[in-house]
Coordinates of C-alpha atoms in Angstrom, one line a residue:
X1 CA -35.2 0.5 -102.5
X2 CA -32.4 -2.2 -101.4
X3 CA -30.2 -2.0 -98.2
X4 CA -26.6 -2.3 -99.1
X5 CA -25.9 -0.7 -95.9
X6 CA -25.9 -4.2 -94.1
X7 CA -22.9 -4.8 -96.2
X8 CA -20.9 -1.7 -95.5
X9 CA -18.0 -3.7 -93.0
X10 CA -15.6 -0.6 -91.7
X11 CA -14.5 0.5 -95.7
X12 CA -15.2 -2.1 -97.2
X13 CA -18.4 -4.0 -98.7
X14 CA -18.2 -7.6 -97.6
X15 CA -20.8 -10.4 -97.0
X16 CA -21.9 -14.1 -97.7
X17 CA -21.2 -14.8 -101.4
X18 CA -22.1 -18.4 -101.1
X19 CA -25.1 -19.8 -99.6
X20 CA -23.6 -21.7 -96.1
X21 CA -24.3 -23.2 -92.9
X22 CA -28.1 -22.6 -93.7
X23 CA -27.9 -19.1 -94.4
X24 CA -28.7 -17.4 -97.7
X25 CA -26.0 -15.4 -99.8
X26 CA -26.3 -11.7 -99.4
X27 CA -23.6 -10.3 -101.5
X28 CA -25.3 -11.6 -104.8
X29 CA -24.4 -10.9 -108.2
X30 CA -27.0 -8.2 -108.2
X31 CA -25.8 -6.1 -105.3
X32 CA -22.3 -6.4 -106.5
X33 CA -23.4 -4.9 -110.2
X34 CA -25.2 -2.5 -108.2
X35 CA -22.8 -1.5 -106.2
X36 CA -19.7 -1.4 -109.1
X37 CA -22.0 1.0 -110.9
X38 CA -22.7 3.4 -107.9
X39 CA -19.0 3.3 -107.3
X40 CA -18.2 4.4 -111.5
X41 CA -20.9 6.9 -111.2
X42 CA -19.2 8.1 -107.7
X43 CA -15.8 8.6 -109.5
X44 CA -17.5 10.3 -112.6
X45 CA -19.2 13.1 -110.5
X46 CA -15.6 13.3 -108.2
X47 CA -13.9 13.8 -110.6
X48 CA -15.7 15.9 -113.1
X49 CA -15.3 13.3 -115.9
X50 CA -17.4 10.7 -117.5
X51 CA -15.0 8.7 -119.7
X52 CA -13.5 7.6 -116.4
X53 CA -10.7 4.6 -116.4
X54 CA -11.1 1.9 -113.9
X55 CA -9.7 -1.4 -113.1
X56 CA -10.9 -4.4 -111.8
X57 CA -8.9 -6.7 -110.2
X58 CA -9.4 -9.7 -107.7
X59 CA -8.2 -12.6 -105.4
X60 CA -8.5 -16.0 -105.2
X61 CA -11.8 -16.0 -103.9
X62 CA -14.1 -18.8 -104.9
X63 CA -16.7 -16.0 -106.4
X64 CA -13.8 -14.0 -107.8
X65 CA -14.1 -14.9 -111.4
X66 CA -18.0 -14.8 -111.2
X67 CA -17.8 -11.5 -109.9
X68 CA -15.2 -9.6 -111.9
X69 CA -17.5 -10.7 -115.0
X70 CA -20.1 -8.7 -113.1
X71 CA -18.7 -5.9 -112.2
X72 CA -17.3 -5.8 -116.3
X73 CA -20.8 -6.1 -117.6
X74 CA -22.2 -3.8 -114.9
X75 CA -19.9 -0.9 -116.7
X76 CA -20.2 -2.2 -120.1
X77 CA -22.4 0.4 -121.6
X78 CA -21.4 3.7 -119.4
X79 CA -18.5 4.4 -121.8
X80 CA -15.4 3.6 -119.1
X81 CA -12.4 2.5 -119.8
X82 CA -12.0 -0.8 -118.0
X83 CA -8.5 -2.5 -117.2
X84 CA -9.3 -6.2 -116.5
X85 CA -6.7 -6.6 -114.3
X86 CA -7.5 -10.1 -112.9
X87 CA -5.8 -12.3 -110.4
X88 CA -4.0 -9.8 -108.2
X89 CA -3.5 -7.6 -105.0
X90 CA -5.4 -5.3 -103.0
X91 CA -2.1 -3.0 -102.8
X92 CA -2.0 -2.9 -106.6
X93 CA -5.4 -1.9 -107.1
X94 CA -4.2 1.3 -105.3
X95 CA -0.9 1.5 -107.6
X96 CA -3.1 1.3 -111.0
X97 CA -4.1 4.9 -110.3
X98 CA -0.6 5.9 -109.3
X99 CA 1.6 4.3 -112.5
X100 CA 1.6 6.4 -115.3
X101 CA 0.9 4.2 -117.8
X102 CA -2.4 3.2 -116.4
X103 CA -3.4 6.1 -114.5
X104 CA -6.9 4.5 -113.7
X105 CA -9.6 7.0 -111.8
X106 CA -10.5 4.2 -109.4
X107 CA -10.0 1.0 -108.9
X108 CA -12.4 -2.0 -107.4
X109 CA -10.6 -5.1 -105.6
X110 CA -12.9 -8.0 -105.1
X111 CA -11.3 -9.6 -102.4
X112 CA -12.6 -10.6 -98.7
X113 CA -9.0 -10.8 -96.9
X114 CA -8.5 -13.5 -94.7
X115 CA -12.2 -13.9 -94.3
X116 CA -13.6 -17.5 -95.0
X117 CA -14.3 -19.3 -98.6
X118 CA -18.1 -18.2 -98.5
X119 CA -17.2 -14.6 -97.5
X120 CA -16.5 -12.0 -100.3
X121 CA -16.1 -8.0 -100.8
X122 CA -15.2 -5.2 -102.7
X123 CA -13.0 -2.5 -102.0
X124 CA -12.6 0.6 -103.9
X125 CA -9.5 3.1 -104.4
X126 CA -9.2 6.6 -106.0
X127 CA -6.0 8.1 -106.1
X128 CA -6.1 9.3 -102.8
X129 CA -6.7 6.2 -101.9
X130 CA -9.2 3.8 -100.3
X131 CA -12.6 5.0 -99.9
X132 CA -13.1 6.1 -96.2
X133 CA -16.1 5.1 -93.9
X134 CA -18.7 7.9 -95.0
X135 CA -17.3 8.3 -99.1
X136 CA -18.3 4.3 -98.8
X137 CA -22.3 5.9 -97.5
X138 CA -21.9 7.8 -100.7
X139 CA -21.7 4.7 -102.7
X140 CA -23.9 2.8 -100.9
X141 CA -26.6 5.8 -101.3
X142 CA -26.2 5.6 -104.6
X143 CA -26.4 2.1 -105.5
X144 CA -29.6 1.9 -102.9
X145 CA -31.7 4.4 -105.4
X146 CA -30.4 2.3 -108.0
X147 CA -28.1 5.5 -109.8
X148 CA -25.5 4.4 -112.4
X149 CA -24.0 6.3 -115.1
X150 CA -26.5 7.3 -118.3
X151 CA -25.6 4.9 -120.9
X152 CA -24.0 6.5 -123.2
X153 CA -21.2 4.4 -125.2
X154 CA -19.5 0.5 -124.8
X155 CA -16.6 0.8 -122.8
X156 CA -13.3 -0.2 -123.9
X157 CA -12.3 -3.2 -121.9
X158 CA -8.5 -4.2 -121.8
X159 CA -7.1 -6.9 -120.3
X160 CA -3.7 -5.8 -118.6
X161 CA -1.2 -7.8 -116.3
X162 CA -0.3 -4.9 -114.0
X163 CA 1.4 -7.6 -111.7
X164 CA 4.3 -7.4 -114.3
X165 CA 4.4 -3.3 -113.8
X166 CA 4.0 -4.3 -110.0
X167 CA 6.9 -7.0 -109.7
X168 CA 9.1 -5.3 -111.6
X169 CA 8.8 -2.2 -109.4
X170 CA 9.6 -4.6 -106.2
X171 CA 12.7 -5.9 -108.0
X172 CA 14.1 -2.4 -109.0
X173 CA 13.3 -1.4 -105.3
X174 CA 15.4 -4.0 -103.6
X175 CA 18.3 -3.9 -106.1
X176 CA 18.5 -0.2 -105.5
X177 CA 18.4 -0.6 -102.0
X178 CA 21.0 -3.2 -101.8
X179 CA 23.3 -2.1 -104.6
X180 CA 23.4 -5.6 -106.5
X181 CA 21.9 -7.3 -109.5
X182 CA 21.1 -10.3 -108.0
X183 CA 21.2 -9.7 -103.8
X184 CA 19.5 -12.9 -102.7
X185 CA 22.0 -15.4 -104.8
X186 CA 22.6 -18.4 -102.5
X187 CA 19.6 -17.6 -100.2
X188 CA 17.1 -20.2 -99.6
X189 CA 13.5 -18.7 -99.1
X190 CA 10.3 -19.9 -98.3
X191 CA 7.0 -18.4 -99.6
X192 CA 4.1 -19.1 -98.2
X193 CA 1.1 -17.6 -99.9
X194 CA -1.8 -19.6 -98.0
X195 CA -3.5 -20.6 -101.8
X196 CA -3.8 -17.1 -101.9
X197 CA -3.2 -14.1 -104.6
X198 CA 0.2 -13.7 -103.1
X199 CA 2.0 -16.3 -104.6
X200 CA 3.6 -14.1 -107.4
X201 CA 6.1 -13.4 -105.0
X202 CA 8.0 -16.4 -105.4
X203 CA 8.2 -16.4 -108.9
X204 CA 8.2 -12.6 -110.2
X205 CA 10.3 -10.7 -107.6
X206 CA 12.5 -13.1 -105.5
X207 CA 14.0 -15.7 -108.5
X208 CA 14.9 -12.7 -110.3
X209 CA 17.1 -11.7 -107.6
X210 CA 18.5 -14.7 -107.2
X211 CA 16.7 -16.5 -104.4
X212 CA 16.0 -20.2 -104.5
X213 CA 12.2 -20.4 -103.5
X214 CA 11.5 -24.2 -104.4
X215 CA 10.6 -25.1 -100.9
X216 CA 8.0 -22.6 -100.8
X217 CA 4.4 -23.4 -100.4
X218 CA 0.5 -22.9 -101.4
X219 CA 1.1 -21.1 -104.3
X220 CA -1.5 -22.2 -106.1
X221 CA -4.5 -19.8 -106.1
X222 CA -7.3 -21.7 -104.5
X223 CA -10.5 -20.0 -103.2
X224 CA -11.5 -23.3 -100.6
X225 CA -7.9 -22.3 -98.5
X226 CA -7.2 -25.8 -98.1
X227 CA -3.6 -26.2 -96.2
X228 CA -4.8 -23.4 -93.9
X229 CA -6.3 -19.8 -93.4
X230 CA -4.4 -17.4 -95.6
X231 CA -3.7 -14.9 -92.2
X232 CA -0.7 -14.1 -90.8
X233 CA -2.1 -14.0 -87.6
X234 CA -2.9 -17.2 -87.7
X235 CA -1.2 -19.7 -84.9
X236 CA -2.1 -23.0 -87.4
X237 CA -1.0 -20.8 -90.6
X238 CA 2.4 -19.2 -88.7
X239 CA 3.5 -22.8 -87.0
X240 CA 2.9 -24.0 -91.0
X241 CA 5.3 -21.8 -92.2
X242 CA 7.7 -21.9 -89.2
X243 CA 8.0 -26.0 -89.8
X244 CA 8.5 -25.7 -93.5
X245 CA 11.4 -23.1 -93.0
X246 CA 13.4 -25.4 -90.6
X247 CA 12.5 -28.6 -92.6
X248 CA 14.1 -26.9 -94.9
X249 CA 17.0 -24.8 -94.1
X250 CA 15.5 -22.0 -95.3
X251 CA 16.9 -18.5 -94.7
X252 CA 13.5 -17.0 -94.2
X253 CA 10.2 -17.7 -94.4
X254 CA 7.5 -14.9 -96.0
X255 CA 3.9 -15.4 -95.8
X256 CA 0.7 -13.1 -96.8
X257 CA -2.7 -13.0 -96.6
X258 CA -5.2 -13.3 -99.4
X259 CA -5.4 -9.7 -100.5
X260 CA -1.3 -9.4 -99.9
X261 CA -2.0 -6.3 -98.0
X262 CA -0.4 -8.0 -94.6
X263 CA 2.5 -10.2 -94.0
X264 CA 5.0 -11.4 -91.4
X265 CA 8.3 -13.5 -91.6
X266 CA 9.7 -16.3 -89.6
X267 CA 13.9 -16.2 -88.9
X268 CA 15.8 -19.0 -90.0
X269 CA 15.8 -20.6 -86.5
X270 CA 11.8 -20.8 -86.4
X271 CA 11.5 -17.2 -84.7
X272 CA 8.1 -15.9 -85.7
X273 CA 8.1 -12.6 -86.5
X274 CA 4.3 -11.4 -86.4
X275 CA 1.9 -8.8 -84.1
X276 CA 4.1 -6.8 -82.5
X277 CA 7.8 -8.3 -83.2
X278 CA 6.4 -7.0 -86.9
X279 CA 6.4 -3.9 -85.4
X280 CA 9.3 -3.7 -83.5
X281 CA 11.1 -4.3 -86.7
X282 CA 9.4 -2.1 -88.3
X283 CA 10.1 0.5 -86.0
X284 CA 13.8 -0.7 -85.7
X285 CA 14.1 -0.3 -89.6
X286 CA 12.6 3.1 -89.9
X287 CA 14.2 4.9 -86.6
X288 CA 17.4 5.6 -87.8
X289 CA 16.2 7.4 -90.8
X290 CA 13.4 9.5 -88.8
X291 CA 14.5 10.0 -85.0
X292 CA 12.2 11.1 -82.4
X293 CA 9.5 10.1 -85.0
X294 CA 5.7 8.7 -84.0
X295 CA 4.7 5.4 -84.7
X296 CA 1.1 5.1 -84.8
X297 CA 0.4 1.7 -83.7
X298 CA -3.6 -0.3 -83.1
X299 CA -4.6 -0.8 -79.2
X300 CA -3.5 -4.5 -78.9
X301 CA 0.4 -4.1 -78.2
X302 CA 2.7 -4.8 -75.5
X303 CA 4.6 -2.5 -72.8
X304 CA 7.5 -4.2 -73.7
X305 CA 6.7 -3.1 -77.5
X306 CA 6.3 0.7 -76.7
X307 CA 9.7 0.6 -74.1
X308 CA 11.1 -1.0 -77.6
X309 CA 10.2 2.0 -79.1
X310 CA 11.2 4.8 -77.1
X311 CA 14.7 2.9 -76.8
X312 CA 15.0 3.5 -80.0
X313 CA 14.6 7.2 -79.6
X314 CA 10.7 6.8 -81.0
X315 CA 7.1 7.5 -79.8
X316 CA 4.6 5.1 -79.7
X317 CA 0.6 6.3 -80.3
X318 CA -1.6 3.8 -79.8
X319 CA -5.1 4.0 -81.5
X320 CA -7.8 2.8 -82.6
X321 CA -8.1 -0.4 -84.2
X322 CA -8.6 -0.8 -87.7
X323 CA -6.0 -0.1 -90.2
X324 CA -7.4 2.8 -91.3
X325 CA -7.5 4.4 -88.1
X326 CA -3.7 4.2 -87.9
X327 CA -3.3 5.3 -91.3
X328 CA -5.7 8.2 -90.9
X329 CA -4.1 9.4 -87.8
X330 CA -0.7 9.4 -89.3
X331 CA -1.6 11.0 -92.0
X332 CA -2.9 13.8 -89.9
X333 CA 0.0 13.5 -87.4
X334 CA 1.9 14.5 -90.5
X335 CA -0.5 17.2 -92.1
X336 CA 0.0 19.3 -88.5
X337 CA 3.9 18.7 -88.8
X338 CA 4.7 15.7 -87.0
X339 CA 7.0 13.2 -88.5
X340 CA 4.5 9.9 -88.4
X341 CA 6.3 8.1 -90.8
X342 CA 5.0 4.3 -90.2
X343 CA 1.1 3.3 -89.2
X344 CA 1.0 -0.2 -88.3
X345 CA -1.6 -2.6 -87.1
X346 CA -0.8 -6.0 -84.7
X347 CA -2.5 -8.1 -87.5
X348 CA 0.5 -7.2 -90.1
X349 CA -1.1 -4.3 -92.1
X350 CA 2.0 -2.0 -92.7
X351 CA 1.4 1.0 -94.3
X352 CA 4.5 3.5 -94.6
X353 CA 4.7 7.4 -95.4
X354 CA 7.2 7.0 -98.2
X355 CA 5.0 4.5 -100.1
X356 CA 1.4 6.6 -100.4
X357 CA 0.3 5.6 -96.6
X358 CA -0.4 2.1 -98.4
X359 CA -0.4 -1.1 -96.1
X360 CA 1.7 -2.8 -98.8
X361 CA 2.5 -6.9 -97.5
X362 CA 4.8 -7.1 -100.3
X363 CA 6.6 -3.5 -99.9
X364 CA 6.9 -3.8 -96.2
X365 CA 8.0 -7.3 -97.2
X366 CA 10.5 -6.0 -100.0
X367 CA 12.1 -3.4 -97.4
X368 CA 12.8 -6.4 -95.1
X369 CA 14.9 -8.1 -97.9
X370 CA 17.0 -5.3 -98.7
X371 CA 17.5 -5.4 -94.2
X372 CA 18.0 -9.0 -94.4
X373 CA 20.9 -8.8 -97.1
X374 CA 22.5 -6.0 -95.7
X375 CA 22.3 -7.8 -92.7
X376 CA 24.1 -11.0 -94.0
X377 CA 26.8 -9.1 -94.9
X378 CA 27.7 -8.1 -91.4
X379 CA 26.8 -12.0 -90.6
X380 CA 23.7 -10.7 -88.8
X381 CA 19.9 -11.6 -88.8
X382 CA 16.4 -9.4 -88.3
X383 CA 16.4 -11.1 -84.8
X384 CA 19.5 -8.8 -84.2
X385 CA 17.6 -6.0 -85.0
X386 CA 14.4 -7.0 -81.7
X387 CA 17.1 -8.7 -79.5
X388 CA 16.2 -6.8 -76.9
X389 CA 12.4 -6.7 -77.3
X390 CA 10.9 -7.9 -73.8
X391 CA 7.6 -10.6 -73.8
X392 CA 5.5 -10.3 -71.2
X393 CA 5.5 -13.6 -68.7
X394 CA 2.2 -14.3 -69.6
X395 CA -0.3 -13.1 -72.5
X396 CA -3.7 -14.2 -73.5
X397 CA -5.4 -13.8 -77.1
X398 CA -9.1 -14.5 -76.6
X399 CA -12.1 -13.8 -78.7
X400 CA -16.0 -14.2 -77.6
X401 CA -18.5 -14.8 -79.8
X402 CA -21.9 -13.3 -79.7
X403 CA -24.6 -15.2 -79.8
X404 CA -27.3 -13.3 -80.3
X405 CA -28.6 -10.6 -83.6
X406 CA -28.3 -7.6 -82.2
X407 CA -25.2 -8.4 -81.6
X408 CA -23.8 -3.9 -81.4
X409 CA -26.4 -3.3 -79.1
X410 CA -25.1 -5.7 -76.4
X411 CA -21.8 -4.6 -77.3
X412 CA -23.1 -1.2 -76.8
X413 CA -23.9 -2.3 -73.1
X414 CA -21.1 -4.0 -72.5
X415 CA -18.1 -1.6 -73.1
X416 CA -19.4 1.5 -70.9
X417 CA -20.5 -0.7 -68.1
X418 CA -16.7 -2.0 -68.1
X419 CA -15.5 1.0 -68.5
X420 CA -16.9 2.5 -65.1
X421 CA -16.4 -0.6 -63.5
X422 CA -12.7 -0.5 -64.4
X423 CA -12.8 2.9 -63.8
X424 CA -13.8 2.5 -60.0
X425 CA -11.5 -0.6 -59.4
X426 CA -8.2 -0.3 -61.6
X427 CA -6.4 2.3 -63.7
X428 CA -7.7 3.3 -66.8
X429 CA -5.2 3.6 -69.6
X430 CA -4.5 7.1 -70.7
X431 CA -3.8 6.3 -73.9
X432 CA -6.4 4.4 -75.1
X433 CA -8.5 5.2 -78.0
X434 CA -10.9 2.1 -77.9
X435 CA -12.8 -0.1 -75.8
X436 CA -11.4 -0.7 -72.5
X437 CA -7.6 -1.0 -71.3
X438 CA -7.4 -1.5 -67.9
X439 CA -4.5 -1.7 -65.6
X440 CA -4.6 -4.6 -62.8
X441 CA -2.0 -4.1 -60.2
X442 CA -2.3 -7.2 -58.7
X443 CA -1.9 -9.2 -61.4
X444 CA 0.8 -7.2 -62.7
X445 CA -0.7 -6.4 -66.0
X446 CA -3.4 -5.1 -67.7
X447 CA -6.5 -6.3 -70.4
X448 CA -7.7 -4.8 -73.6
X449 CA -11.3 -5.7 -74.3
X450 CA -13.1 -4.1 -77.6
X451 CA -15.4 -4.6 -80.2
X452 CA -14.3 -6.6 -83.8
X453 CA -14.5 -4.1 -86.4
X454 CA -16.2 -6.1 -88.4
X455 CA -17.6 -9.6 -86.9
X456 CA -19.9 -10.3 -83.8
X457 CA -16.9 -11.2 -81.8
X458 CA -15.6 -9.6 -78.3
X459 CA -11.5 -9.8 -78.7
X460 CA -9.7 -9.9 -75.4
X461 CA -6.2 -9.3 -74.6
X462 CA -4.4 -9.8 -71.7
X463 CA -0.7 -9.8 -70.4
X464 CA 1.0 -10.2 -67.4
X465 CA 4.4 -10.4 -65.4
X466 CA 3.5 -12.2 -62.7
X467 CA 2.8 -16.0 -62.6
X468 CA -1.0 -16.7 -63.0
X469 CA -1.6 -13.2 -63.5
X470 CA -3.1 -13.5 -66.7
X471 CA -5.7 -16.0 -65.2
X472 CA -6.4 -13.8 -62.2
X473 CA -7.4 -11.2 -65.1
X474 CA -9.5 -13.5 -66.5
X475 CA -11.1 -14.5 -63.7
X476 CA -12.2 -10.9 -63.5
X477 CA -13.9 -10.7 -66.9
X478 CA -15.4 -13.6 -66.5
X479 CA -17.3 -12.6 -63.8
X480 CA -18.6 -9.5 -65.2
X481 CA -19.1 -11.1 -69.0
X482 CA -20.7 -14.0 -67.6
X483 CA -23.6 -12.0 -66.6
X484 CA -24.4 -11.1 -69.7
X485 CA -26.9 -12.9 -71.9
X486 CA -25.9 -13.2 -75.4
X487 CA -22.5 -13.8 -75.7
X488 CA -20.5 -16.9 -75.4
X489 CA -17.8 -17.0 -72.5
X490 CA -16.7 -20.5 -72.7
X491 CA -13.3 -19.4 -74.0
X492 CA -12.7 -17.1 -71.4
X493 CA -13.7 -19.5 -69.0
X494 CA -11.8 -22.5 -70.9
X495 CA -8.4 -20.7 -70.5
X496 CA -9.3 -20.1 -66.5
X497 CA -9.8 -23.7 -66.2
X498 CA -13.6 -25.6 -65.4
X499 CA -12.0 -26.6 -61.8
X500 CA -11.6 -22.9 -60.8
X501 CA -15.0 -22.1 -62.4
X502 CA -17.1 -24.3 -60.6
X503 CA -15.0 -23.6 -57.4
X504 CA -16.3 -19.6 -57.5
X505 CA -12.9 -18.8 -56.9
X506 CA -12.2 -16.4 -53.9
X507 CA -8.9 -14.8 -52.5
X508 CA -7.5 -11.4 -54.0
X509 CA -9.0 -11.6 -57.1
X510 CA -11.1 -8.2 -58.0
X511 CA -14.7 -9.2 -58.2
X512 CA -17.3 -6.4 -59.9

């Protein structure tokens, strides 16, 4: 019996496609035809049916190819009908069960995000859309006892190019929402799809509408990601984008991730408009239209963000992590009557009530045009729109690697120990759904400390309004972390400063 439960990462499969760094491949061909045909058979029993329609689709991903061709001759004989969709997005995976003229059962993306070249996944839709954590145990269940669909016909297999359906949806949308044929004429804009699936863009929704996009960049789908990692979070991929759009005059500047499921922009003058300036605009864009509305938001955001919010007459709920924790807990926000019309994650998934609860990059990226061009007509920008969103003085961004195998277990350790000690020296946050937020008074500020959904990494954040603040924070953790074998604290103790290491530092700082 196999164990494709090592590859379950939150709701999605995802593992080493190619052998690296002296460590074997574990999502092989073989678990991935494994897995496609517990996922058909899933769908048949769900839904009562066994002439089921699904479509394949994937992104650039070095395996991509390799692995659509599996996951085709996995289903060849169980009498499907298969959409080869090919080169495309996670988001429009999701839409192939949603457009009439496709109308697919499920849908499986092979795509690994923003992951590195040697990484790959699936991910797998129904028309409720994506699988959640224990339908994915169903699947993996199935595909450990080696169950797939009786054999029973060939399946028809059809090559379609959804992305036309897709694009031409995008276009409609923004010249409805602006009014004009052609809204971007005259506009210079910048794509920059990081050698990803997302550079369709450029080509099949903004040149219709007018925009000049010939100083864009890495459109070319390439699974090695050379110019940079295809993630909008990214400090080396954002400054990329940020020096092409000044280089060139551009208006704007658009970039996604591999899968086009997250995005962020950067503002003519180089303002970079990611984590949670993403979301104040977001909020900004939707507030009007829903007031006194909840925006369900991940852990890792500002004070200054959720003061943004209630300014603007919103609520801000932070949960968990993950993106489809905030979309989950919309979407039940909504089902007990609460207007939660926008779940949004710091790392750029945007996923809105009007468009299926979908974190869309190129919807939430569409909506933005048809803001910018009204904009421009009042002779205004999207910075208008966050003027008066306040930055902390000081913020930190840190992640820890583990260093050992049982990498949870520590983890495990680590988080309730914090927890009390935070508990019995600063102020808990009461609205924390996560690992630990702690208030240091101080310091004027506060940390975040949890556990990476899916790699062996300890993320940190911290901000503060008080000079040094954020390094008397981390002075804190590193005390308590260091103590811990199996995880790596030289960034922590990197951004303190080796001087003030080696020194033991004493004065006001809290010491466990």
């Amino acid at each position: 019996m196999n164990d494709y439960g090592k590859l379950k990462s939150g709701t999605d499969i995802r593992g080493r496609a190619i052998a690296s760094e002296g460590k074997p491949a574990v999502l092989t061909e073989q678990a991935v035809s494994d897995i496609a045909s517990a996922f058909a058979l899933w769908i048949s029993r769900r839904i009562g049916k066994t002439r089921c329609k699904i479509a394949v689709g994937r992104d650039s991903r070095l395996t991509g190819e390799a692995f659509t061709r599996t996951v085709i001759a996995a289903l060849k004989y169980s009498g499907l009908e298969i959409f080869d969709c090919g080169l495309f997005s996670t988001p429009a995976a999701f839409l192939t069960t949603q457009f009439p003229s496709m109308s697919a059962d499920g849908a499986i993306m092979i795509t690994a995000s923003h992951h590195p070249k040697d990484i790959n996944g699936l991910k797998f839709f129904t028309p409720d859309g994506g699988v959640n954590s224990s339908e994915l145990n169903e699947i993996i269940e199935l595909a450990n006892a080696g169950e797939k669909l009786s054999t029973i016909s060939v399946s028809t297999i059809v090559r379609r190019d959804f992305m036309r359906l897709y694009c031409d949806a995008m276009t409609d949308a923004i010249r409805k929402g602006t009014g004009l044929f052609l809204p971007l004429k005259g506009m210079n804009i910048v794509v920059d799809a990081g050698h990803g699936a997302g550079g369709f863009f450029a080509k099949r929704v903004l040149e219709p509408l007018g925009a000049d996009t010939s100083a864009s960049q890495f459109l070319e789908p390439d699974g090695t990601f050379p110019a940079h990692p295809p993630n909008p979070e990214n400090a080396e991929a954002m400054q990329s984008l940020k020096s092409r759009v000044t280089e060139s005059g551009a208006d704007l500047g658009i970039i996604f991730d591999a899968d086009v499921d997250r995005c962020a922009v950067v503002t003519s003058d180089g303002t970079e408009v990611n984590r949670c300036r993403l979301i104040a605009l977001a909020a900004a864009m939707i507030l009007p239209e829903h007031r006194g509305a909840t925006i369900v938001t991940d852990s890792v955001t500002t004070e200054g963000l959720r003061r943004f919010i209630e300014s603007r007459g919103g609520v801000q709920k932070r949960f968990r992590r993950g993106y489809r924790n905030v979309i989950d807990e919309a979407k039940r926000l909504c089902d007990s009557g609460v207007d939660a019309p926008l779940a949004i994650e710091s790392s750029g998934h945007v996923a809105f009530a009007e468009h299926y609860f979908l974190d869309d990059g190129a919807y939430f990226i569409a909506k933005i045009l048809i803001t910018f061009a009204n904009l421009k007509k009042q002779g205004k920008d999207l910075t208008d729109l966050i003027a008066d969103l306040s930055s902390p003085l000081e913020e930190a961004d840190i992640r820890l690697n583990f260093t050992c195998e049982n990498w949870r277990e520590l983890a495990d350790k680590i988080m309730p120990r914090l927890n009390g000690l935070a508990e019995r020296l600063l102020r808990l946050s009461e609205d924390n759904y996560e690992g630990v937020r702690a208030y240091v008074s101080h310091a004027d500020g506060y940390f975040i400390v949890r556990t990476s959904v899916h790699d062996p990494v300890l993320p940190i954040y911290i901000e503060s309004d008080k000079v040094g603040g954020a390094r008397s924070i981390a002075r804190f953790l590193y005390s308590f972390l260091n103590g811990f074998t199996g995880i790596d604290c030289a960034p922590l103790a990197e951004f303190i400063g080796e001087d003030e290491i080696a020194e033991n530092v004493e004065g006001d700082d809290v010491a466990p």
